[in-house]
Amino acid sequence: MPTALLFASEVGEAAAEQAAEKGISVNGPLVVASFDLFGITFNLTESIIVQWFVMLILLIVVLIISRNLKVVPETKRQAAAEMIVDFFRSTVDGTMGEKYPRHVPYFAALFSFIMLNNLMGLFGLRNPTADVSVTGAFAIITFCMVQYNKAKTGKFKGFMKSFVEPMPFMLPFNIIGEFANPLALTLRLFGNMVAGMVIGSLVYFALGHFAIGVPAVLSLYFDVFSAVMQAYIFMMLSMSYISSAECGDD
């Protein structure tokens, strides 16, 4: 084995051992409370509470920037709000086409919500998107919108026909493909956020007392740049899946 690879392997093993000795572990979200309803146990987890906090932040921001709007902008606040709206409108039009203006509010909310959830690590909170049930819920919403658009554009005949195109023997592959897209969306966002937490923790404990500056640089990438990019990628893939789900009824 080359010297560089051997050194990297030894450093990785040493970091993992040091992290284990100091108590680093990768666990699911903290369960704050549990209650039973109709024989089913429901858990109130850290991910849910943090998402409530994110929704509160978004609500406050929306109330502030949408207050006392004028036909002609007179404040920087309204100018900034219009820039945000124009950005999402142009993004949706450029990706999905001009036939989907009603989707602009949804994708603006989706991007903002995922991005703020990804950024919660900056405040010492666990990122809800590091919980596969959270990213899975986002992916299920996209999956439902894909199926709805397929049924709306192709009616019943076109919807059923889409599963056997271009040839009937493609039926099982098309069905697998329908479920592969939301699974990929789920694991892409979840994997990137968990990887960021794990790598940051391993590097921090591997450096020990020399952990000056490096964790901050990693945090700048994983907690800020990657957080924004992953939210943007999720939004763009969702738009692509939904717009490409159009089918004819002939």
PDB file of C-alpha atoms in Angstrom:
ATOM      1  CA  MET A   1       0.000   0.000   0.000  1.00  0.00           C
ATOM      2  CA  PRO A   2       1.355   3.502  -0.855  1.00  0.00           C
ATOM      3  CA  THR A   3       2.662   5.499   2.094  1.00  0.00           C
ATOM      4  CA  ALA A   4       0.020   8.230   1.702  1.00  0.00           C
ATOM      5  CA  LEU A   5      -2.847   5.734   1.704  1.00  0.00           C
ATOM      6  CA  LEU A   6      -1.363   3.881   4.660  1.00  0.00           C
ATOM      7  CA  PHE A   7      -1.034   7.129   6.611  1.00  0.00           C
ATOM      8  CA  ALA A   8      -4.618   8.130   5.763  1.00  0.00           C
ATOM      9  CA  SER A   9      -5.876   4.723   6.849  1.00  0.00           C
ATOM     10  CA  GLU A  10      -4.005   4.926  10.148  1.00  0.00           C
ATOM     11  CA  VAL A  11      -5.297   8.465  10.803  1.00  0.00           C
ATOM     12  CA  GLY A  12      -8.862   7.361  10.057  1.00  0.00           C
ATOM     13  CA  GLU A  13      -8.593   4.393  12.401  1.00  0.00           C
ATOM     14  CA  ALA A  14      -7.028   6.541  15.117  1.00  0.00           C
ATOM     15  CA  ALA A  15      -9.803   9.134  14.754  1.00  0.00           C
ATOM     16  CA  ALA A  16     -12.479   6.467  14.986  1.00  0.00           C
ATOM     17  CA  GLU A  17     -10.886   4.923  18.083  1.00  0.00           C
ATOM     18  CA  GLN A  18     -10.476   8.318  19.742  1.00  0.00           C
ATOM     19  CA  ALA A  19     -14.056   9.227  18.926  1.00  0.00           C
ATOM     20  CA  ALA A  20     -15.286   5.952  20.397  1.00  0.00           C
ATOM     21  CA  GLU A  21     -13.264   6.506  23.584  1.00  0.00           C
ATOM     22  CA  LYS A  22     -14.673  10.017  24.004  1.00  0.00           C
ATOM     23  CA  GLY A  23     -18.219   8.898  23.476  1.00  0.00           C
ATOM     24  CA  ILE A  24     -19.049   9.866  19.890  1.00  0.00           C
ATOM     25  CA  SER A  25     -21.910   7.827  18.496  1.00  0.00           C
ATOM     26  CA  VAL A  26     -24.312   8.233  15.603  1.00  0.00           C
ATOM     27  CA  ASN A  27     -27.841   7.877  16.906  1.00  0.00           C
ATOM     28  CA  GLY A  28     -31.306   8.815  15.809  1.00  0.00           C
ATOM     29  CA  PRO A  29     -33.081  11.951  17.013  1.00  0.00           C
ATOM     30  CA  LEU A  30     -33.743  12.320  20.730  1.00  0.00           C
ATOM     31  CA  VAL A  31     -37.233  11.174  21.784  1.00  0.00           C
ATOM     32  CA  VAL A  32     -38.649  13.982  23.936  1.00  0.00           C
ATOM     33  CA  ALA A  33     -41.995  12.362  24.760  1.00  0.00           C
ATOM     34  CA  SER A  34     -44.112   9.373  23.776  1.00  0.00           C
ATOM     35  CA  PHE A  35     -47.843   8.770  23.858  1.00  0.00           C
ATOM     36  CA  ASP A  36     -50.193   5.988  22.798  1.00  0.00           C
ATOM     37  CA  LEU A  37     -53.182   6.530  20.529  1.00  0.00           C
ATOM     38  CA  PHE A  38     -55.405   3.655  19.382  1.00  0.00           C
ATOM     39  CA  GLY A  39     -52.733   1.192  20.416  1.00  0.00           C
ATOM     40  CA  ILE A  40     -50.014   2.933  18.389  1.00  0.00           C
ATOM     41  CA  THR A  41     -47.047   4.627  20.063  1.00  0.00           C
ATOM     42  CA  PHE A  42     -46.202   8.075  18.724  1.00  0.00           C
ATOM     43  CA  ASN A  43     -42.883   9.728  19.540  1.00  0.00           C
ATOM     44  CA  LEU A  44     -42.328  13.449  19.837  1.00  0.00           C
ATOM     45  CA  THR A  45     -38.737  13.696  18.655  1.00  0.00           C
ATOM     46  CA  GLU A  46     -36.105  16.376  18.507  1.00  0.00           C
ATOM     47  CA  SER A  47     -36.572  16.536  14.737  1.00  0.00           C
ATOM     48  CA  ILE A  48     -40.242  17.488  15.103  1.00  0.00           C
ATOM     49  CA  ILE A  49     -39.555  20.195  17.679  1.00  0.00           C
ATOM     50  CA  VAL A  50     -36.771  21.748  15.594  1.00  0.00           C
ATOM     51  CA  GLN A  51     -39.072  21.760  12.551  1.00  0.00           C
ATOM     52  CA  TRP A  52     -41.702  23.636  14.588  1.00  0.00           C
ATOM     53  CA  PHE A  53     -39.004  26.158  15.427  1.00  0.00           C
ATOM     54  CA  VAL A  54     -38.109  26.484  11.731  1.00  0.00           C
ATOM     55  CA  MET A  55     -41.764  27.002  10.809  1.00  0.00           C
ATOM     56  CA  LEU A  56     -42.009  29.730  13.439  1.00  0.00           C
ATOM     57  CA  ILE A  57     -38.948  31.468  11.958  1.00  0.00           C
ATOM     58  CA  LEU A  58     -40.406  31.291   8.449  1.00  0.00           C
ATOM     59  CA  LEU A  59     -43.759  32.612   9.665  1.00  0.00           C
ATOM     60  CA  ILE A  60     -42.104  35.592  11.342  1.00  0.00           C
ATOM     61  CA  VAL A  61     -39.983  36.346   8.258  1.00  0.00           C
ATOM     62  CA  VAL A  62     -42.996  36.156   5.929  1.00  0.00           C
ATOM     63  CA  LEU A  63     -45.056  38.421   8.183  1.00  0.00           C
ATOM     64  CA  ILE A  64     -42.241  40.974   8.285  1.00  0.00           C
ATOM     65  CA  ILE A  65     -41.462  41.117   4.555  1.00  0.00           C
ATOM     66  CA  SER A  66     -45.140  41.046   3.476  1.00  0.00           C
ATOM     67  CA  ARG A  67     -46.259  43.916   5.713  1.00  0.00           C
ATOM     68  CA  ASN A  68     -47.514  47.144   4.102  1.00  0.00           C
ATOM     69  CA  LEU A  69     -46.626  46.221   0.545  1.00  0.00           C
ATOM     70  CA  LYS A  70     -47.060  48.876  -2.167  1.00  0.00           C
ATOM     71  CA  VAL A  71     -47.644  48.621  -5.900  1.00  0.00           C
ATOM     72  CA  VAL A  72     -44.342  50.429  -6.421  1.00  0.00           C
ATOM     73  CA  PRO A  73     -41.661  49.337  -3.917  1.00  0.00           C
ATOM     74  CA  GLU A  74     -40.781  52.095  -1.459  1.00  0.00           C
ATOM     75  CA  THR A  75     -38.625  50.132   0.972  1.00  0.00           C
ATOM     76  CA  LYS A  76     -35.603  47.855   0.721  1.00  0.00           C
ATOM     77  CA  ARG A  77     -37.620  45.217   2.538  1.00  0.00           C
ATOM     78  CA  GLN A  78     -40.220  45.064  -0.245  1.00  0.00           C
ATOM     79  CA  ALA A  79     -37.520  45.205  -2.920  1.00  0.00           C
ATOM     80  CA  ALA A  80     -35.788  42.208  -1.317  1.00  0.00           C
ATOM     81  CA  ALA A  81     -39.111  40.352  -1.090  1.00  0.00           C
ATOM     82  CA  GLU A  82     -39.787  40.940  -4.790  1.00  0.00           C
ATOM     83  CA  MET A  83     -36.293  39.743  -5.692  1.00  0.00           C
ATOM     84  CA  ILE A  84     -36.931  36.497  -3.807  1.00  0.00           C
ATOM     85  CA  VAL A  85     -40.282  36.014  -5.550  1.00  0.00           C
ATOM     86  CA  ASP A  86     -38.755  36.743  -8.968  1.00  0.00           C
ATOM     87  CA  PHE A  87     -35.961  34.243  -8.304  1.00  0.00           C
ATOM     88  CA  PHE A  88     -38.339  31.390  -7.534  1.00  0.00           C
ATOM     89  CA  ARG A  89     -40.700  32.350 -10.342  1.00  0.00           C
ATOM     90  CA  SER A  90     -37.901  32.373 -12.916  1.00  0.00           C
ATOM     91  CA  THR A  91     -36.494  29.114 -11.502  1.00  0.00           C
ATOM     92  CA  VAL A  92     -39.840  27.334 -11.797  1.00  0.00           C
ATOM     93  CA  ASP A  93     -40.523  28.774 -15.261  1.00  0.00           C
ATOM     94  CA  GLY A  94     -37.057  27.845 -16.493  1.00  0.00           C
ATOM     95  CA  THR A  95     -37.201  24.289 -15.141  1.00  0.00           C
ATOM     96  CA  MET A  96     -40.851  23.306 -15.422  1.00  0.00           C
ATOM     97  CA  GLY A  97     -42.153  25.719 -18.042  1.00  0.00           C
ATOM     98  CA  GLU A  98     -44.667  28.532 -17.825  1.00  0.00           C
ATOM     99  CA  LYS A  99     -47.565  26.110 -17.268  1.00  0.00           C
ATOM    100  CA  TYR A 100     -46.786  25.734 -13.550  1.00  0.00           C
ATOM    101  CA  PRO A 101     -47.139  29.212 -11.975  1.00  0.00           C
ATOM    102  CA  ARG A 102     -49.135  27.770  -9.075  1.00  0.00           C
ATOM    103  CA  HIS A 103     -46.137  25.708  -8.027  1.00  0.00           C
ATOM    104  CA  VAL A 104     -43.998  28.765  -7.252  1.00  0.00           C
ATOM    105  CA  PRO A 105     -45.209  29.231  -3.626  1.00  0.00           C
ATOM    106  CA  TYR A 106     -44.759  25.531  -2.901  1.00  0.00           C
ATOM    107  CA  PHE A 107     -41.192  25.320  -4.161  1.00  0.00           C
ATOM    108  CA  ALA A 108     -40.262  28.596  -2.471  1.00  0.00           C
ATOM    109  CA  ALA A 109     -41.565  27.172   0.802  1.00  0.00           C
ATOM    110  CA  LEU A 110     -39.898  23.799   0.177  1.00  0.00           C
ATOM    111  CA  PHE A 111     -36.483  25.333  -0.479  1.00  0.00           C
ATOM    112  CA  SER A 112     -36.713  27.721   2.480  1.00  0.00           C
ATOM    113  CA  PHE A 113     -37.894  25.005   4.852  1.00  0.00           C
ATOM    114  CA  ILE A 114     -35.232  22.454   3.865  1.00  0.00           C
ATOM    115  CA  MET A 115     -32.467  25.069   3.866  1.00  0.00           C
ATOM    116  CA  LEU A 116     -33.307  26.326   7.371  1.00  0.00           C
ATOM    117  CA  ASN A 117     -33.561  22.754   8.647  1.00  0.00           C
ATOM    118  CA  ASN A 118     -30.114  22.071   7.184  1.00  0.00           C
ATOM    119  CA  LEU A 119     -28.707  25.177   8.893  1.00  0.00           C
ATOM    120  CA  MET A 120     -29.885  24.251  12.381  1.00  0.00           C
ATOM    121  CA  GLY A 121     -26.488  22.698  13.110  1.00  0.00           C
ATOM    122  CA  LEU A 122     -25.053  26.227  13.254  1.00  0.00           C
ATOM    123  CA  PHE A 123     -27.141  26.850  16.367  1.00  0.00           C
ATOM    124  CA  GLY A 124     -26.074  23.670  18.145  1.00  0.00           C
ATOM    125  CA  LEU A 125     -29.279  21.829  17.220  1.00  0.00           C
ATOM    126  CA  ARG A 126     -29.609  18.548  15.378  1.00  0.00           C
ATOM    127  CA  ASN A 127     -30.455  18.969  11.699  1.00  0.00           C
ATOM    128  CA  PRO A 128     -33.922  17.447  11.135  1.00  0.00           C
ATOM    129  CA  THR A 129     -32.782  16.479   7.642  1.00  0.00           C
ATOM    130  CA  ALA A 130     -30.312  14.083   9.268  1.00  0.00           C
ATOM    131  CA  ASP A 131     -33.447  12.064  10.125  1.00  0.00           C
ATOM    132  CA  VAL A 132     -34.463   9.767   7.255  1.00  0.00           C
ATOM    133  CA  SER A 133     -38.143  10.025   8.201  1.00  0.00           C
ATOM    134  CA  VAL A 134     -38.017  13.784   7.564  1.00  0.00           C
ATOM    135  CA  THR A 135     -36.337  13.556   4.168  1.00  0.00           C
ATOM    136  CA  GLY A 136     -38.635  10.646   3.336  1.00  0.00           C
ATOM    137  CA  ALA A 137     -41.672  12.841   4.035  1.00  0.00           C
ATOM    138  CA  PHE A 138     -40.389  15.480   1.600  1.00  0.00           C
ATOM    139  CA  ALA A 139     -39.811  12.790  -1.029  1.00  0.00           C
ATOM    140  CA  ILE A 140     -43.308  11.345  -0.540  1.00  0.00           C
ATOM    141  CA  ILE A 141     -44.826  14.776  -1.204  1.00  0.00           C
ATOM    142  CA  THR A 142     -42.868  14.981  -4.460  1.00  0.00           C
ATOM    143  CA  PHE A 143     -43.933  11.426  -5.356  1.00  0.00           C
ATOM    144  CA  CYS A 144     -47.612  12.310  -4.825  1.00  0.00           C
ATOM    145  CA  MET A 145     -47.259  15.447  -6.951  1.00  0.00           C
ATOM    146  CA  VAL A 146     -45.645  13.388  -9.725  1.00  0.00           C
ATOM    147  CA  GLN A 147     -48.520  10.912  -9.735  1.00  0.00           C
ATOM    148  CA  TYR A 148     -51.088  13.717  -9.598  1.00  0.00           C
ATOM    149  CA  ASN A 149     -49.513  15.490 -12.573  1.00  0.00           C
ATOM    150  CA  LYS A 150     -49.421  12.231 -14.482  1.00  0.00           C
ATOM    151  CA  ALA A 151     -53.098  11.556 -13.809  1.00  0.00           C
ATOM    152  CA  LYS A 152     -54.083  15.173 -14.530  1.00  0.00           C
ATOM    153  CA  THR A 153     -52.335  15.410 -17.902  1.00  0.00           C
ATOM    154  CA  GLY A 154     -53.024  11.890 -19.127  1.00  0.00           C
ATOM    155  CA  LYS A 155     -56.336  11.128 -17.441  1.00  0.00           C
ATOM    156  CA  PHE A 156     -56.917   7.492 -16.432  1.00  0.00           C
ATOM    157  CA  LYS A 157     -55.961   6.005 -19.806  1.00  0.00           C
ATOM    158  CA  GLY A 158     -52.755   7.968 -20.145  1.00  0.00           C
ATOM    159  CA  PHE A 159     -51.828   7.346 -16.512  1.00  0.00           C
ATOM    160  CA  MET A 160     -52.104   3.567 -16.891  1.00  0.00           C
ATOM    161  CA  LYS A 161     -50.437   3.618 -20.294  1.00  0.00           C
ATOM    162  CA  SER A 162     -47.380   5.367 -18.881  1.00  0.00           C
ATOM    163  CA  PHE A 163     -46.494   2.205 -16.942  1.00  0.00           C
ATOM    164  CA  VAL A 164     -46.251   0.034 -20.082  1.00  0.00           C
ATOM    165  CA  GLU A 165     -44.351   2.433 -22.321  1.00  0.00           C
ATOM    166  CA  PRO A 166     -42.539   1.950 -24.615  1.00  0.00           C
ATOM    167  CA  MET A 167     -43.330  -1.797 -24.475  1.00  0.00           C
ATOM    168  CA  PRO A 168     -45.588  -3.842 -22.143  1.00  0.00           C
ATOM    169  CA  PHE A 169     -42.657  -5.878 -20.788  1.00  0.00           C
ATOM    170  CA  MET A 170     -41.330  -2.622 -19.279  1.00  0.00           C
ATOM    171  CA  LEU A 171     -44.128  -2.625 -16.668  1.00  0.00           C
ATOM    172  CA  PRO A 172     -42.059  -3.945 -13.728  1.00  0.00           C
ATOM    173  CA  PHE A 173     -39.134  -1.657 -14.582  1.00  0.00           C
ATOM    174  CA  ASN A 174     -41.386   1.398 -14.822  1.00  0.00           C
ATOM    175  CA  ILE A 175     -42.936   0.586 -11.458  1.00  0.00           C
ATOM    176  CA  ILE A 176     -39.483   0.224  -9.897  1.00  0.00           C
ATOM    177  CA  GLY A 177     -38.497   3.516 -11.488  1.00  0.00           C
ATOM    178  CA  GLU A 178     -41.482   5.305  -9.956  1.00  0.00           C
ATOM    179  CA  PHE A 179     -40.384   4.304  -6.461  1.00  0.00           C
ATOM    180  CA  ALA A 180     -36.661   4.720  -7.143  1.00  0.00           C
ATOM    181  CA  ASN A 181     -36.976   8.488  -7.604  1.00  0.00           C
ATOM    182  CA  PRO A 182     -38.416   9.274  -4.135  1.00  0.00           C
ATOM    183  CA  LEU A 183     -35.984   6.795  -2.581  1.00  0.00           C
ATOM    184  CA  ALA A 184     -33.070   8.579  -4.261  1.00  0.00           C
ATOM    185  CA  LEU A 185     -34.384  11.961  -3.077  1.00  0.00           C
ATOM    186  CA  THR A 186     -34.685  10.638   0.471  1.00  0.00           C
ATOM    187  CA  LEU A 187     -31.229   9.094   0.697  1.00  0.00           C
ATOM    188  CA  ARG A 188     -29.426  11.900  -1.143  1.00  0.00           C
ATOM    189  CA  LEU A 189     -30.467  14.605   1.314  1.00  0.00           C
ATOM    190  CA  PHE A 190     -30.275  12.340   4.371  1.00  0.00           C
ATOM    191  CA  GLY A 191     -26.858  10.932   3.444  1.00  0.00           C
ATOM    192  CA  ASN A 192     -25.272  14.301   2.799  1.00  0.00           C
ATOM    193  CA  MET A 193     -26.451  15.812   6.078  1.00  0.00           C
ATOM    194  CA  VAL A 194     -25.442  12.790   8.178  1.00  0.00           C
ATOM    195  CA  ALA A 195     -22.066  12.585   6.425  1.00  0.00           C
ATOM    196  CA  GLY A 196     -21.398  16.221   7.262  1.00  0.00           C
ATOM    197  CA  MET A 197     -22.091  15.659  10.965  1.00  0.00           C
ATOM    198  CA  VAL A 198     -19.986  12.501  11.158  1.00  0.00           C
ATOM    199  CA  ILE A 199     -17.000  13.874   9.229  1.00  0.00           C
ATOM    200  CA  GLY A 200     -16.988  17.096  11.238  1.00  0.00           C
ATOM    201  CA  SER A 201     -17.059  15.196  14.536  1.00  0.00           C
ATOM    202  CA  LEU A 202     -14.323  12.757  13.501  1.00  0.00           C
ATOM    203  CA  VAL A 203     -12.003  15.542  12.358  1.00  0.00           C
ATOM    204  CA  TYR A 204     -12.626  17.532  15.537  1.00  0.00           C
ATOM    205  CA  PHE A 205     -11.749  14.616  17.815  1.00  0.00           C
ATOM    206  CA  ALA A 206      -8.871  13.464  15.604  1.00  0.00           C
ATOM    207  CA  LEU A 207      -7.164  16.868  15.895  1.00  0.00           C
ATOM    208  CA  GLY A 208      -7.732  17.043  19.654  1.00  0.00           C
ATOM    209  CA  HIS A 209      -6.040  20.121  21.109  1.00  0.00           C
ATOM    210  CA  PHE A 210      -4.937  21.193  17.634  1.00  0.00           C
ATOM    211  CA  ALA A 211      -8.540  21.614  16.478  1.00  0.00           C
ATOM    212  CA  ILE A 212      -8.156  25.314  15.723  1.00  0.00           C
ATOM    213  CA  GLY A 213      -9.655  26.672  12.529  1.00  0.00           C
ATOM    214  CA  VAL A 214     -10.115  23.366  10.696  1.00  0.00           C
ATOM    215  CA  PRO A 215     -13.514  22.495  12.267  1.00  0.00           C
ATOM    216  CA  ALA A 216     -14.690  26.033  11.475  1.00  0.00           C
ATOM    217  CA  VAL A 217     -13.728  25.630   7.813  1.00  0.00           C
ATOM    218  CA  LEU A 218     -15.501  22.265   7.648  1.00  0.00           C
ATOM    219  CA  SER A 219     -18.545  23.788   9.334  1.00  0.00           C
ATOM    220  CA  LEU A 220     -18.557  26.554   6.739  1.00  0.00           C
ATOM    221  CA  TYR A 221     -18.777  23.908   4.021  1.00  0.00           C
ATOM    222  CA  PHE A 222     -21.038  21.256   5.548  1.00  0.00           C
ATOM    223  CA  ASP A 223     -23.272  23.546   7.627  1.00  0.00           C
ATOM    224  CA  VAL A 224     -23.612  26.440   5.196  1.00  0.00           C
ATOM    225  CA  PHE A 225     -22.598  25.734   1.590  1.00  0.00           C
ATOM    226  CA  SER A 226     -23.709  22.106   1.531  1.00  0.00           C
ATOM    227  CA  ALA A 227     -26.910  22.964   3.417  1.00  0.00           C
ATOM    228  CA  VAL A 228     -27.965  25.519   0.821  1.00  0.00           C
ATOM    229  CA  MET A 229     -26.847  23.385  -2.125  1.00  0.00           C
ATOM    230  CA  GLN A 230     -28.669  20.271  -0.928  1.00  0.00           C
ATOM    231  CA  ALA A 231     -31.893  22.250  -0.496  1.00  0.00           C
ATOM    232  CA  TYR A 232     -31.479  23.676  -3.995  1.00  0.00           C
ATOM    233  CA  ILE A 233     -30.735  20.260  -5.512  1.00  0.00           C
ATOM    234  CA  PHE A 234     -33.770  18.711  -3.820  1.00  0.00           C
ATOM    235  CA  MET A 235     -35.973  21.496  -5.181  1.00  0.00           C
ATOM    236  CA  MET A 236     -34.581  21.217  -8.711  1.00  0.00           C
ATOM    237  CA  LEU A 237     -34.916  17.420  -8.821  1.00  0.00           C
ATOM    238  CA  SER A 238     -38.495  17.653  -7.532  1.00  0.00           C
ATOM    239  CA  MET A 239     -39.368  20.169 -10.244  1.00  0.00           C
ATOM    240  CA  SER A 240     -37.744  17.987 -12.885  1.00  0.00           C
ATOM    241  CA  TYR A 241     -39.608  14.844 -11.770  1.00  0.00           C
ATOM    242  CA  ILE A 242     -42.965  16.624 -11.639  1.00  0.00           C
ATOM    243  CA  SER A 243     -42.668  18.413 -14.994  1.00  0.00           C
ATOM    244  CA  SER A 244     -41.413  15.268 -16.764  1.00  0.00           C
ATOM    245  CA  ALA A 245     -44.407  13.295 -15.496  1.00  0.00           C
ATOM    246  CA  GLU A 246     -46.726  14.714 -18.146  1.00  0.00           C
ATOM    247  CA  CYS A 247     -48.361  12.075 -20.328  1.00  0.00           C
ATOM    248  CA  GLY A 248     -50.978  12.080 -23.078  1.00  0.00           C
ATOM    249  CA  ASP A 249     -54.351  10.353 -22.910  1.00  0.00           C
ATOM    250  CA  ASP A 250     -54.374   9.101 -26.502  1.00  0.00           C
TER     251      ASP A 250
END
